[in-house]
Amino acid sequence: MCAIGCYINIYSGYLLLAIVVQVRQTPIRVVKSVLAFVLCLGGLLLASAHLDGDDWGFLRYTYLSNIFALDTTPNMGLFWYMYVEMFDHFNTFFVWTMQLLIFGTCVAATLRFYEDPLFLAVILTMSTGILRPYNSIADLGCSLALAAHWRHLTPYFRNLLFTLGLMGTALILSPLFYFTWLRTATSNANFYFAAALIHSLGRAEEANLGRRFVVEFSSGGHQAPRSDKKQSRVIPASTAGC
């Protein structure tokens, strides 16, 4: 499934890190998992090239276009604005800087949350969804759907109202600024990029809510309250000797 996801979206390949840490106790299973991923992805790419007349040119317009951000059409991501504003001779430097940022974030998350592969997969999905070149509102829906698995932790989150306010503001301002910039020409790219920044900040804070809870209650120094814990009953003094 990870290979199929990577075939559709190259950044889904980072989920292989969660699979590897899941089976890290058995080296042979790690090798089998990586080998199965490579063979499955390679088979899908070979089939695509064969259907395209044994031409590998499709890689430029699918995977390489995501890595090098060849299309600078405005979206909810952060790449397009940098390309529009910066000088052309800095493009290569910026591309590899942003790709290394995504890679470093995923590796750091793996080193921190390797004991919880499922939560790591959610963090990887959220991180790549925020930092990849072509972001969309659909990524937000995917993150919220995955975060619902930990809905029982909602009472212990901090800054939840602030996060919801950020996301609500971004969802309202994004189409408004897009319309005023590209339709009526009464604003510029800075307005729309400001809405994209608010959207990315809200999603980053959303991921940080779960991360903060795991860091606080998984270290052993704190215990998460249990909702099904029975309250202790006080025995009246008159019946204590019975």
Coordinates of N, CA and C in Angstrom, one line a residue:
M1 N 0.8 -1.2 0.0 CA 0.0 0.0 0.0 C 0.9 1.3 0.0
C2 N 2.0 1.2 0.7 CA 2.9 2.4 0.7 C 3.5 2.6 -0.6
A3 N 3.8 1.5 -1.4 CA 4.3 1.7 -2.7 C 3.3 2.3 -3.7
I4 N 2.0 1.9 -3.5 CA 1.0 2.4 -4.3 C 0.8 3.9 -4.0
G5 N 0.8 4.2 -2.7 CA 0.7 5.6 -2.4 C 1.8 6.5 -2.9
C6 N 3.1 5.9 -2.9 CA 4.2 6.6 -3.4 C 4.1 6.7 -5.0
Y7 N 3.5 5.8 -5.6 CA 3.3 5.8 -7.0 C 2.3 7.0 -7.4
I8 N 1.3 7.2 -6.5 CA 0.4 8.3 -6.8 C 0.9 9.6 -6.4
N9 N 1.6 9.6 -5.2 CA 2.2 10.9 -4.7 C 3.5 10.5 -4.1
I10 N 4.6 11.1 -4.7 CA 5.9 10.7 -4.3 C 6.2 10.9 -2.8
Y11 N 5.6 11.9 -2.2 CA 5.9 12.1 -0.8 C 5.3 11.1 0.2
S12 N 4.4 10.3 -0.3 CA 3.9 9.2 0.5 C 4.9 8.1 0.7
G13 N 6.0 8.2 0.0 CA 7.1 7.2 0.2 C 7.7 7.4 1.6
Y14 N 7.6 8.5 2.2 CA 8.1 8.7 3.6 C 7.4 7.8 4.6
L15 N 6.3 7.3 4.2 CA 5.6 6.4 5.2 C 6.3 5.1 5.3
L16 N 7.2 4.8 4.4 CA 8.1 3.6 4.6 C 8.9 3.7 5.9
L17 N 9.2 4.9 6.4 CA 9.9 5.0 7.6 C 9.0 4.4 8.8
A18 N 7.7 4.7 8.7 CA 6.8 4.1 9.8 C 6.8 2.6 9.7
I19 N 6.8 2.1 8.5 CA 6.8 0.6 8.3 C 8.0 0.0 8.8
V20 N 9.2 0.6 8.6 CA 10.5 0.1 9.0 C 10.6 0.1 10.5
V21 N 10.1 1.2 11.2 CA 10.2 1.2 12.6 C 9.2 0.2 13.3
Q22 N 8.1 -0.1 12.5 CA 7.2 -1.1 13.0 C 7.8 -2.5 13.1
V23 N 8.7 -2.8 12.2 CA 9.2 -4.2 12.1 C 10.7 -4.1 12.5
R24 N 11.2 -3.1 13.2 CA 12.6 -2.9 13.4 C 13.2 -4.0 14.3
Q25 N 12.4 -4.7 15.1 CA 12.9 -5.7 15.9 C 13.4 -7.0 15.2
T26 N 12.9 -7.1 13.9 CA 13.3 -8.3 13.1 C 14.0 -7.8 11.8
P27 N 15.3 -7.9 11.8 CA 16.0 -7.3 10.6 C 15.5 -7.9 9.3
I28 N 15.2 -9.2 9.3 CA 14.7 -9.8 8.0 C 13.4 -9.3 7.5
R29 N 12.5 -8.9 8.5 CA 11.3 -8.2 8.1 C 11.5 -6.8 7.5
V30 N 12.5 -6.2 8.1 CA 12.9 -4.8 7.5 C 13.3 -4.9 6.1
V31 N 14.2 -5.9 5.8 CA 14.7 -6.1 4.5 C 13.5 -6.5 3.5
K32 N 12.6 -7.4 4.0 CA 11.5 -7.8 3.2 C 10.6 -6.6 2.9
S33 N 10.4 -5.8 3.9 CA 9.5 -4.6 3.7 C 10.0 -3.7 2.7
V34 N 11.3 -3.3 2.8 CA 12.0 -2.4 1.9 C 12.0 -3.0 0.5
L35 N 12.3 -4.3 0.4 CA 12.4 -5.0 -0.9 C 11.0 -5.0 -1.6
A36 N 10.0 -5.3 -0.8 CA 8.6 -5.4 -1.3 C 8.2 -4.0 -1.8
F37 N 8.6 -2.9 -1.1 CA 8.3 -1.6 -1.5 C 9.0 -1.2 -2.9
V38 N 10.2 -1.6 -3.0 CA 11.0 -1.3 -4.2 C 10.5 -2.0 -5.4
L39 N 10.2 -3.3 -5.2 CA 9.7 -4.2 -6.3 C 8.3 -3.7 -6.7
C40 N 7.4 -3.4 -5.8 CA 6.1 -3.0 -6.2 C 6.1 -1.6 -6.9
L41 N 6.9 -0.7 -6.4 CA 7.0 0.6 -7.0 C 7.6 0.5 -8.4
G42 N 8.7 -0.3 -8.4 CA 9.4 -0.5 -9.7 C 8.5 -1.1 -10.7
G43 N 7.6 -2.1 -10.3 CA 6.7 -2.8 -11.2 C 5.7 -1.8 -11.8
L44 N 5.2 -0.9 -10.9 CA 4.2 0.1 -11.3 C 4.8 1.1 -12.3
L45 N 6.0 1.5 -12.1 CA 6.7 2.4 -13.0 C 7.0 1.7 -14.3
L46 N 7.4 0.5 -14.3 CA 7.6 -0.2 -15.5 C 6.4 -0.4 -16.3
A47 N 5.3 -0.7 -15.7 CA 4.0 -0.8 -16.4 C 3.6 0.5 -17.0
S48 N 3.8 1.6 -16.2 CA 3.5 3.0 -16.8 C 4.3 3.3 -18.0
A49 N 5.6 3.0 -17.9 CA 6.5 3.3 -19.0 C 6.1 2.4 -20.3
H50 N 5.7 1.2 -20.0 CA 5.3 0.3 -21.1 C 4.0 0.8 -21.8
L51 N 3.1 1.3 -21.0 CA 1.8 1.8 -21.5 C 2.0 3.1 -22.2
D52 N 3.1 3.8 -21.9 CA 3.5 5.1 -22.6 C 4.4 4.9 -23.7
G53 N 4.5 3.7 -24.2 CA 5.3 3.4 -25.4 C 6.8 3.3 -25.0
D54 N 7.1 2.7 -23.9 CA 8.5 2.5 -23.4 C 9.2 3.8 -23.3
D55 N 8.5 4.8 -22.9 CA 9.1 6.2 -22.8 C 9.0 6.6 -21.3
W56 N 10.2 6.9 -20.8 CA 10.2 7.3 -19.4 C 10.1 8.8 -19.2
G57 N 9.7 9.5 -20.2 CA 9.5 10.9 -20.1 C 8.4 11.4 -19.2
F58 N 7.5 10.4 -18.8 CA 6.4 10.8 -17.9 C 6.9 11.1 -16.5
L59 N 8.1 10.7 -16.2 CA 8.7 11.0 -14.9 C 8.9 12.5 -14.7
R60 N 9.2 13.2 -15.7 CA 9.4 14.6 -15.6 C 8.2 15.3 -15.3
Y61 N 7.0 14.9 -15.8 CA 5.8 15.6 -15.6 C 5.0 15.0 -14.4
T62 N 5.5 14.1 -13.7 CA 4.8 13.5 -12.5 C 5.7 13.7 -11.3
Y63 N 6.7 13.0 -11.1 CA 7.5 13.0 -9.9 C 8.5 14.1 -9.9
L64 N 9.2 14.3 -11.0 CA 10.2 15.4 -11.0 C 9.6 16.8 -10.9
S65 N 8.4 16.9 -11.5 CA 7.7 18.2 -11.4 C 7.3 18.5 -9.9
N66 N 7.1 17.5 -9.1 CA 6.8 17.7 -7.7 C 8.1 18.1 -6.9
I67 N 9.2 17.5 -7.3 CA 10.4 17.7 -6.6 C 11.0 19.1 -7.0
F68 N 11.0 19.4 -8.2 CA 11.5 20.7 -8.7 C 10.5 21.8 -8.8
A69 N 9.2 21.5 -8.5 CA 8.2 22.5 -8.5 C 8.2 23.3 -9.8
L70 N 8.0 22.6 -10.9 CA 8.1 23.3 -12.2 C 6.9 24.2 -12.5
D71 N 5.8 23.9 -11.8 CA 4.6 24.7 -12.0 C 4.4 25.6 -10.8
T72 N 4.4 26.9 -11.1 CA 4.3 27.9 -10.0 C 2.9 28.5 -9.9
T73 N 1.9 27.7 -10.3 CA 0.5 28.1 -10.2 C 0.2 28.3 -8.7
P74 N -0.4 29.4 -8.3 CA -0.7 29.6 -6.9 C -1.6 28.5 -6.3
N75 N -1.2 28.1 -5.1 CA -1.9 27.0 -4.4 C -1.7 27.3 -2.9
M76 N -2.2 26.4 -2.0 CA -2.1 26.5 -0.6 C -0.8 26.1 0.0
G77 N 0.2 25.8 -0.9 CA 1.5 25.5 -0.5 C 2.4 26.7 -0.3
L78 N 3.7 26.5 0.0 CA 4.6 27.6 0.3 C 5.6 27.8 -0.8
F79 N 5.7 26.8 -1.8 CA 6.8 26.9 -2.8 C 6.6 28.0 -3.8
W80 N 5.3 28.1 -4.3 CA 5.1 28.9 -5.5 C 5.5 30.4 -5.3
Y81 N 5.2 30.9 -4.1 CA 5.5 32.3 -3.8 C 7.0 32.6 -3.8
M82 N 7.8 31.6 -3.3 CA 9.2 31.8 -3.3 C 9.8 31.9 -4.7
Y83 N 9.2 31.0 -5.6 CA 9.7 31.0 -7.0 C 9.3 32.3 -7.7
V84 N 8.1 32.8 -7.4 CA 7.7 34.0 -8.0 C 8.6 35.2 -7.6
E85 N 9.0 35.3 -6.4 CA 9.6 36.4 -5.8 C 11.2 36.4 -6.0
M86 N 11.8 35.2 -6.0 CA 13.2 35.1 -6.0 C 13.8 35.2 -7.4
F87 N 15.1 35.4 -7.5 CA 15.8 35.4 -8.8 C 16.0 34.0 -9.3
D88 N 16.0 33.9 -10.6 CA 16.0 32.6 -11.2 C 17.3 31.8 -10.8
H89 N 18.4 32.4 -10.7 CA 19.6 31.7 -10.4 C 19.7 31.1 -9.0
F90 N 18.6 31.4 -8.1 CA 18.6 30.8 -6.8 C 17.6 29.7 -6.7
N91 N 17.0 29.3 -7.9 CA 15.9 28.3 -7.9 C 16.4 27.0 -7.4
T92 N 17.6 26.5 -8.0 CA 18.1 25.2 -7.6 C 18.4 25.1 -6.1
F93 N 19.0 26.2 -5.6 CA 19.4 26.2 -4.2 C 18.1 26.1 -3.3
F94 N 17.1 26.8 -3.7 CA 15.9 26.8 -2.9 C 15.2 25.5 -3.0
V95 N 15.2 24.9 -4.2 CA 14.5 23.6 -4.4 C 15.1 22.5 -3.4
W96 N 16.5 22.4 -3.4 CA 17.1 21.4 -2.6 C 17.0 21.8 -1.1
T97 N 17.0 23.1 -0.8 CA 16.8 23.5 0.6 C 15.4 23.0 1.1
M98 N 14.4 23.2 0.4 CA 13.1 22.8 0.8 C 12.9 21.3 0.8
Q99 N 13.5 20.6 -0.1 CA 13.4 19.1 -0.1 C 14.2 18.6 1.1
L100 N 15.4 19.2 1.4 CA 16.1 18.7 2.6 C 15.3 19.0 3.9
L101 N 14.6 20.1 3.9 CA 13.7 20.4 5.0 C 12.7 19.3 5.2
I102 N 12.0 18.9 4.2 CA 11.1 17.8 4.3 C 11.7 16.5 4.8
F103 N 12.9 16.2 4.2 CA 13.6 15.0 4.5 C 14.0 15.1 6.0
G104 N 14.6 16.2 6.4 CA 15.1 16.3 7.8 C 13.9 16.3 8.8
T105 N 12.8 16.9 8.4 CA 11.6 16.8 9.3 C 11.1 15.4 9.5
C106 N 11.1 14.6 8.4 CA 10.6 13.2 8.5 C 11.6 12.4 9.3
V107 N 12.8 12.6 9.1 CA 13.8 11.8 9.8 C 13.8 12.1 11.3
A108 N 13.7 13.4 11.6 CA 13.6 13.8 13.0 C 12.4 13.2 13.7
A109 N 11.2 13.3 13.0 CA 10.0 12.7 13.6 C 10.2 11.2 13.8
T110 N 10.9 10.5 12.9 CA 11.1 9.1 13.0 C 11.9 8.8 14.3
L111 N 13.0 9.5 14.5 CA 13.8 9.3 15.6 C 13.1 9.6 16.9
R112 N 12.1 10.5 16.9 CA 11.4 10.9 18.1 C 10.3 9.9 18.4
F113 N 9.5 9.5 17.4 CA 8.3 8.8 17.7 C 8.4 7.3 17.1
Y114 N 9.6 6.8 17.1 CA 9.8 5.4 16.6 C 9.0 4.4 17.4
E115 N 8.7 4.7 18.7 CA 8.0 3.7 19.5 C 6.5 3.6 19.2
D116 N 6.0 4.6 18.5 CA 4.6 4.6 18.1 C 4.5 4.8 16.6
P117 N 4.6 3.7 15.8 CA 4.6 3.8 14.4 C 3.3 4.4 13.8
L118 N 2.2 4.1 14.4 CA 0.9 4.6 13.9 C 0.9 6.2 14.0
F119 N 1.3 6.6 15.2 CA 1.3 8.1 15.4 C 2.4 8.7 14.5
L120 N 3.5 8.0 14.3 CA 4.5 8.5 13.4 C 4.0 8.7 12.0
A121 N 3.2 7.7 11.5 CA 2.6 7.8 10.2 C 1.8 9.0 10.0
V122 N 1.0 9.4 11.1 CA 0.2 10.6 11.0 C 1.0 11.8 11.0
I123 N 2.1 11.9 11.8 CA 3.0 13.0 11.8 C 3.7 13.2 10.4
L124 N 4.1 12.1 9.8 CA 4.7 12.1 8.5 C 3.7 12.6 7.4
T125 N 2.5 12.2 7.5 CA 1.5 12.6 6.6 C 1.2 14.1 6.7
M126 N 1.1 14.6 8.0 CA 0.9 16.0 8.2 C 2.1 16.8 7.7
S127 N 3.3 16.4 8.1 CA 4.5 17.2 7.8 C 4.7 17.3 6.3
T128 N 4.6 16.2 5.5 CA 4.7 16.3 4.1 C 3.6 17.0 3.4
G129 N 2.4 16.9 4.0 CA 1.3 17.7 3.5 C 1.4 19.2 3.6
I130 N 2.1 19.6 4.7 CA 2.4 21.0 4.9 C 3.5 21.6 4.0
L131 N 4.6 20.8 3.9 CA 5.8 21.3 3.3 C 5.9 21.0 1.8
R132 N 5.2 20.1 1.3 CA 5.3 19.7 -0.1 C 4.9 20.9 -1.1
P133 N 5.4 20.9 -2.3 CA 5.1 22.1 -3.2 C 3.7 22.3 -3.5
Y134 N 2.9 21.3 -3.8 CA 1.5 21.5 -4.2 C 0.6 21.0 -3.1
N135 N 0.2 21.9 -2.3 CA -0.7 21.7 -1.2 C -2.1 22.0 -1.5
S136 N -3.1 21.4 -0.8 CA -4.5 21.7 -1.1 C -5.3 21.5 0.2
I137 N -6.5 21.9 0.1 CA -7.4 21.7 1.2 C -7.7 20.2 1.5
A138 N -7.6 19.4 0.4 CA -7.8 18.0 0.6 C -6.8 17.4 1.6
D139 N -5.6 17.9 1.7 CA -4.6 17.4 2.6 C -5.1 17.7 4.1
L140 N -5.8 18.8 4.3 CA -6.3 19.1 5.6 C -7.4 18.1 5.9
G141 N -8.2 17.7 5.0 CA -9.2 16.7 5.3 C -8.6 15.3 5.6
C142 N -7.5 15.0 4.9 CA -6.8 13.7 5.2 C -6.3 13.7 6.6
S143 N -5.7 14.9 7.0 CA -5.1 15.0 8.3 C -6.1 14.9 9.4
L144 N -7.2 15.6 9.2 CA -8.3 15.5 10.2 C -8.9 14.1 10.4
A145 N -9.0 13.4 9.2 CA -9.5 12.1 9.3 C -8.6 11.1 10.1
L146 N -7.3 11.3 9.9 CA -6.3 10.5 10.6 C -6.3 10.9 12.1
A147 N -6.4 12.2 12.4 CA -6.4 12.7 13.7 C -7.6 12.2 14.5
A148 N -8.7 11.8 13.9 CA -9.8 11.4 14.6 C -9.6 10.1 15.3
H149 N -8.5 9.4 15.0 CA -8.1 8.2 15.7 C -7.8 8.5 17.1
W150 N -7.3 9.7 17.4 CA -6.9 10.1 18.7 C -7.9 11.1 19.3
R151 N -9.2 11.0 18.9 CA -10.1 12.0 19.4 C -10.4 12.0 20.9
H152 N -10.0 10.8 21.5 CA -10.2 10.7 23.0 C -9.2 11.6 23.7
L153 N -8.2 12.1 23.0 CA -7.2 12.9 23.6 C -7.5 14.4 23.5
T154 N -8.6 14.7 22.9 CA -9.0 16.1 22.6 C -9.1 16.9 23.9
P155 N -9.6 16.4 25.0 CA -9.7 17.2 26.2 C -8.4 17.7 26.8
Y156 N -7.3 17.0 26.4 CA -6.0 17.3 27.0 C -5.2 18.2 26.1
F157 N -5.7 18.6 24.9 CA -5.0 19.4 24.0 C -4.9 20.9 24.5
R158 N -3.9 21.5 24.2 CA -3.7 23.0 24.5 C -3.9 23.8 23.2
N159 N -4.3 25.0 23.3 CA -4.4 25.9 22.2 C -5.3 25.4 21.1
L160 N -6.3 24.6 21.5 CA -7.2 24.0 20.5 C -8.1 25.1 19.9
L161 N -8.5 26.0 20.7 CA -9.3 27.1 20.1 C -8.5 28.0 19.2
F162 N -7.3 28.2 19.5 CA -6.4 29.0 18.7 C -6.2 28.3 17.3
T163 N -6.0 27.0 17.4 CA -5.8 26.2 16.1 C -7.0 26.2 15.3
L164 N -8.2 26.0 15.9 CA -9.4 26.1 15.1 C -9.7 27.5 14.5
G165 N -9.3 28.5 15.2 CA -9.4 29.9 14.7 C -8.5 30.1 13.5
L166 N -7.3 29.6 13.6 CA -6.4 29.7 12.4 C -7.0 29.0 11.2
M167 N -7.4 27.8 11.4 CA -8.0 27.0 10.2 C -9.2 27.7 9.7
G168 N -10.1 28.2 10.5 CA -11.3 28.8 10.1 C -11.0 30.1 9.3
T169 N -10.0 30.9 9.8 CA -9.6 32.1 9.1 C -9.0 31.8 7.8
A170 N -8.2 30.8 7.7 CA -7.5 30.4 6.4 C -8.6 30.0 5.4
L171 N -9.6 29.2 5.9 CA -10.6 28.7 4.9 C -11.5 29.8 4.4
I172 N -11.6 30.9 5.2 CA -12.4 32.0 4.8 C -11.6 33.0 3.9
L173 N -10.4 33.2 4.3 CA -9.6 34.2 3.5 C -9.0 33.7 2.2
S174 N -8.8 32.4 2.1 CA -8.1 31.8 0.9 C -8.9 32.1 -0.3
P175 N -10.2 31.7 -0.4 CA -11.0 32.0 -1.6 C -11.2 33.4 -1.8
L176 N -11.3 34.2 -0.7 CA -11.6 35.6 -0.8 C -10.4 36.3 -1.5
F177 N -9.2 36.1 -1.0 CA -8.0 36.7 -1.5 C -7.7 36.2 -2.9
Y178 N -8.0 34.9 -3.2 CA -7.8 34.4 -4.5 C -8.6 35.1 -5.5
F179 N -9.9 35.4 -5.1 CA -10.8 36.1 -6.0 C -10.4 37.6 -6.2
T180 N -10.0 38.2 -5.2 CA -9.6 39.6 -5.3 C -8.3 39.8 -6.0
W181 N -7.5 38.8 -6.0 CA -6.2 38.9 -6.7 C -6.3 38.6 -8.2
L182 N -6.9 37.4 -8.5 CA -6.9 36.9 -9.9 C -8.1 37.3 -10.7
R183 N -9.2 37.7 -10.0 CA -10.4 38.1 -10.7 C -10.6 39.6 -10.8
T184 N -10.6 40.2 -9.6 CA -10.9 41.7 -9.6 C -9.6 42.5 -9.7
A185 N -8.5 41.9 -9.4 CA -7.2 42.6 -9.4 C -7.1 43.8 -8.4
T186 N -7.8 43.6 -7.3 CA -7.8 44.6 -6.2 C -6.8 44.3 -5.1
S187 N -6.1 43.2 -5.3 CA -5.0 42.8 -4.3 C -3.9 42.1 -5.1
N188 N -2.9 41.7 -4.3 CA -1.7 41.1 -5.0 C -1.4 39.7 -4.4
A189 N -0.3 39.1 -4.8 CA 0.1 37.8 -4.3 C 0.3 37.7 -2.8
N190 N 0.7 38.8 -2.2 CA 1.0 38.8 -0.8 C -0.2 38.5 0.0
F191 N -1.4 38.9 -0.4 CA -2.6 38.6 0.3 C -2.9 37.1 0.3
Y192 N -2.8 36.5 -0.8 CA -3.1 35.1 -0.9 C -2.1 34.3 -0.2
F193 N -0.8 34.7 -0.3 CA 0.2 34.0 0.4 C 0.1 34.1 1.9
A194 N -0.4 35.2 2.4 CA -0.7 35.4 3.8 C -1.7 34.3 4.3
A195 N -2.8 34.1 3.5 CA -3.8 33.1 3.8 C -3.2 31.7 3.8
A196 N -2.3 31.5 2.8 CA -1.6 30.2 2.8 C -0.7 30.0 4.0
L197 N 0.0 31.0 4.5 CA 0.8 30.9 5.7 C -0.1 30.6 6.9
I198 N -1.2 31.3 7.0 CA -2.1 31.0 8.1 C -2.6 29.5 8.1
H199 N -2.9 29.0 6.9 CA -3.3 27.7 6.7 C -2.2 26.7 7.1
S200 N -1.0 27.0 6.7 CA 0.2 26.1 7.1 C 0.4 26.2 8.6
L201 N 0.3 27.4 9.1 CA 0.6 27.5 10.6 C -0.5 26.7 11.4
G202 N -1.7 26.8 10.9 CA -2.8 26.1 11.6 C -2.6 24.6 11.5
R203 N -2.2 24.1 10.4 CA -1.9 22.6 10.3 C -0.7 22.2 11.1
A204 N 0.3 23.1 11.1 CA 1.5 22.8 11.9 C 1.1 22.7 13.4
E205 N 0.3 23.6 13.9 CA -0.2 23.6 15.3 C -1.1 22.4 15.5
E206 N -1.8 22.0 14.5 CA -2.6 20.8 14.7 C -1.8 19.6 14.9
A207 N -0.7 19.4 14.2 CA 0.2 18.3 14.4 C 1.0 18.5 15.7
N208 N 1.2 19.7 16.1 CA 1.9 19.9 17.4 C 1.1 19.6 18.6
L209 N -0.2 19.7 18.5 CA -1.1 19.3 19.6 C -0.9 17.9 20.0
G210 N -1.0 17.0 19.0 CA -0.8 15.6 19.2 C 0.6 15.3 19.7
R211 N 1.6 15.9 19.1 CA 3.0 15.7 19.5 C 3.3 16.1 20.9
R212 N 2.7 17.2 21.3 CA 2.9 17.7 22.7 C 2.3 16.7 23.7
F213 N 1.1 16.1 23.4 CA 0.5 15.2 24.3 C 1.4 13.9 24.4
V214 N 1.8 13.4 23.3 CA 2.7 12.2 23.3 C 3.9 12.4 24.1
V215 N 4.6 13.6 23.9 CA 5.8 13.9 24.6 C 5.6 14.0 26.1
E216 N 4.5 14.6 26.5 CA 4.2 14.8 27.9 C 3.9 13.5 28.6
F217 N 3.1 12.7 28.0 CA 2.5 11.5 28.7 C 3.1 10.2 28.4
S218 N 4.1 10.2 27.4 CA 4.7 8.9 27.1 C 6.1 8.8 27.7
S219 N 6.6 9.8 28.4 CA 7.9 9.8 28.9 C 8.0 9.0 30.3
G220 N 6.9 8.8 30.9 CA 6.9 8.1 32.2 C 6.7 9.0 33.3
G221 N 6.9 10.3 33.1 CA 6.8 11.2 34.2 C 5.4 11.6 34.5
H222 N 4.5 11.5 33.5 CA 3.1 11.8 33.7 C 2.3 10.6 33.2
Q223 N 1.1 10.6 33.7 CA 0.2 9.5 33.3 C -1.1 10.2 32.8
A224 N -1.5 9.8 31.6 CA -2.7 10.4 31.0 C -3.9 10.0 31.8
P225 N -4.8 10.9 32.1 CA -6.0 10.5 32.8 C -6.8 9.6 32.0
R226 N -7.5 8.7 32.7 CA -8.3 7.7 32.0 C -9.8 8.1 32.3
S227 N -10.5 8.1 31.2 CA -11.9 8.5 31.3 C -12.8 7.4 31.9
D228 N -12.3 6.1 32.0 CA -13.1 5.1 32.5 C -12.6 4.7 34.0
K229 N -11.8 5.6 34.5 CA -11.3 5.3 35.9 C -12.4 5.6 36.9
K230 N -12.6 4.6 37.8 CA -13.7 4.8 38.8 C -13.2 5.7 39.9
Q231 N -14.1 6.5 40.3 CA -13.8 7.4 41.4 C -13.7 6.7 42.7
S232 N -12.7 7.1 43.5 CA -12.6 6.4 44.8 C -13.8 6.8 45.7
R233 N -14.2 5.8 46.5 CA -15.4 6.0 47.3 C -14.9 6.2 48.8
V234 N -15.4 7.2 49.4 CA -15.0 7.5 50.8 C -15.9 6.7 51.7
I235 N -15.3 6.0 52.6 CA -16.1 5.1 53.6 C -16.4 6.0 54.8
P236 N -17.7 6.1 55.1 CA -18.0 6.9 56.3 C -17.3 6.3 57.6
A237 N -17.0 7.2 58.5 CA -16.4 6.8 59.7 C -17.2 5.9 60.6
S238 N -18.5 6.0 60.5 CA -19.4 5.2 61.3 C -19.4 3.7 60.9
T239 N -19.1 3.5 59.6 CA -19.1 2.1 59.1 C -17.7 1.6 58.9
A240 N -16.7 2.3 59.3 CA -15.3 1.9 59.0 C -15.0 0.7 59.8
G241 N -15.6 0.5 61.0 CA -15.2 -0.6 61.8 C -16.0 -1.8 61.6
C242 N -16.9 -1.8 60.7 CA -17.8 -3.0 60.4 C -17.0 -4.0 59.7

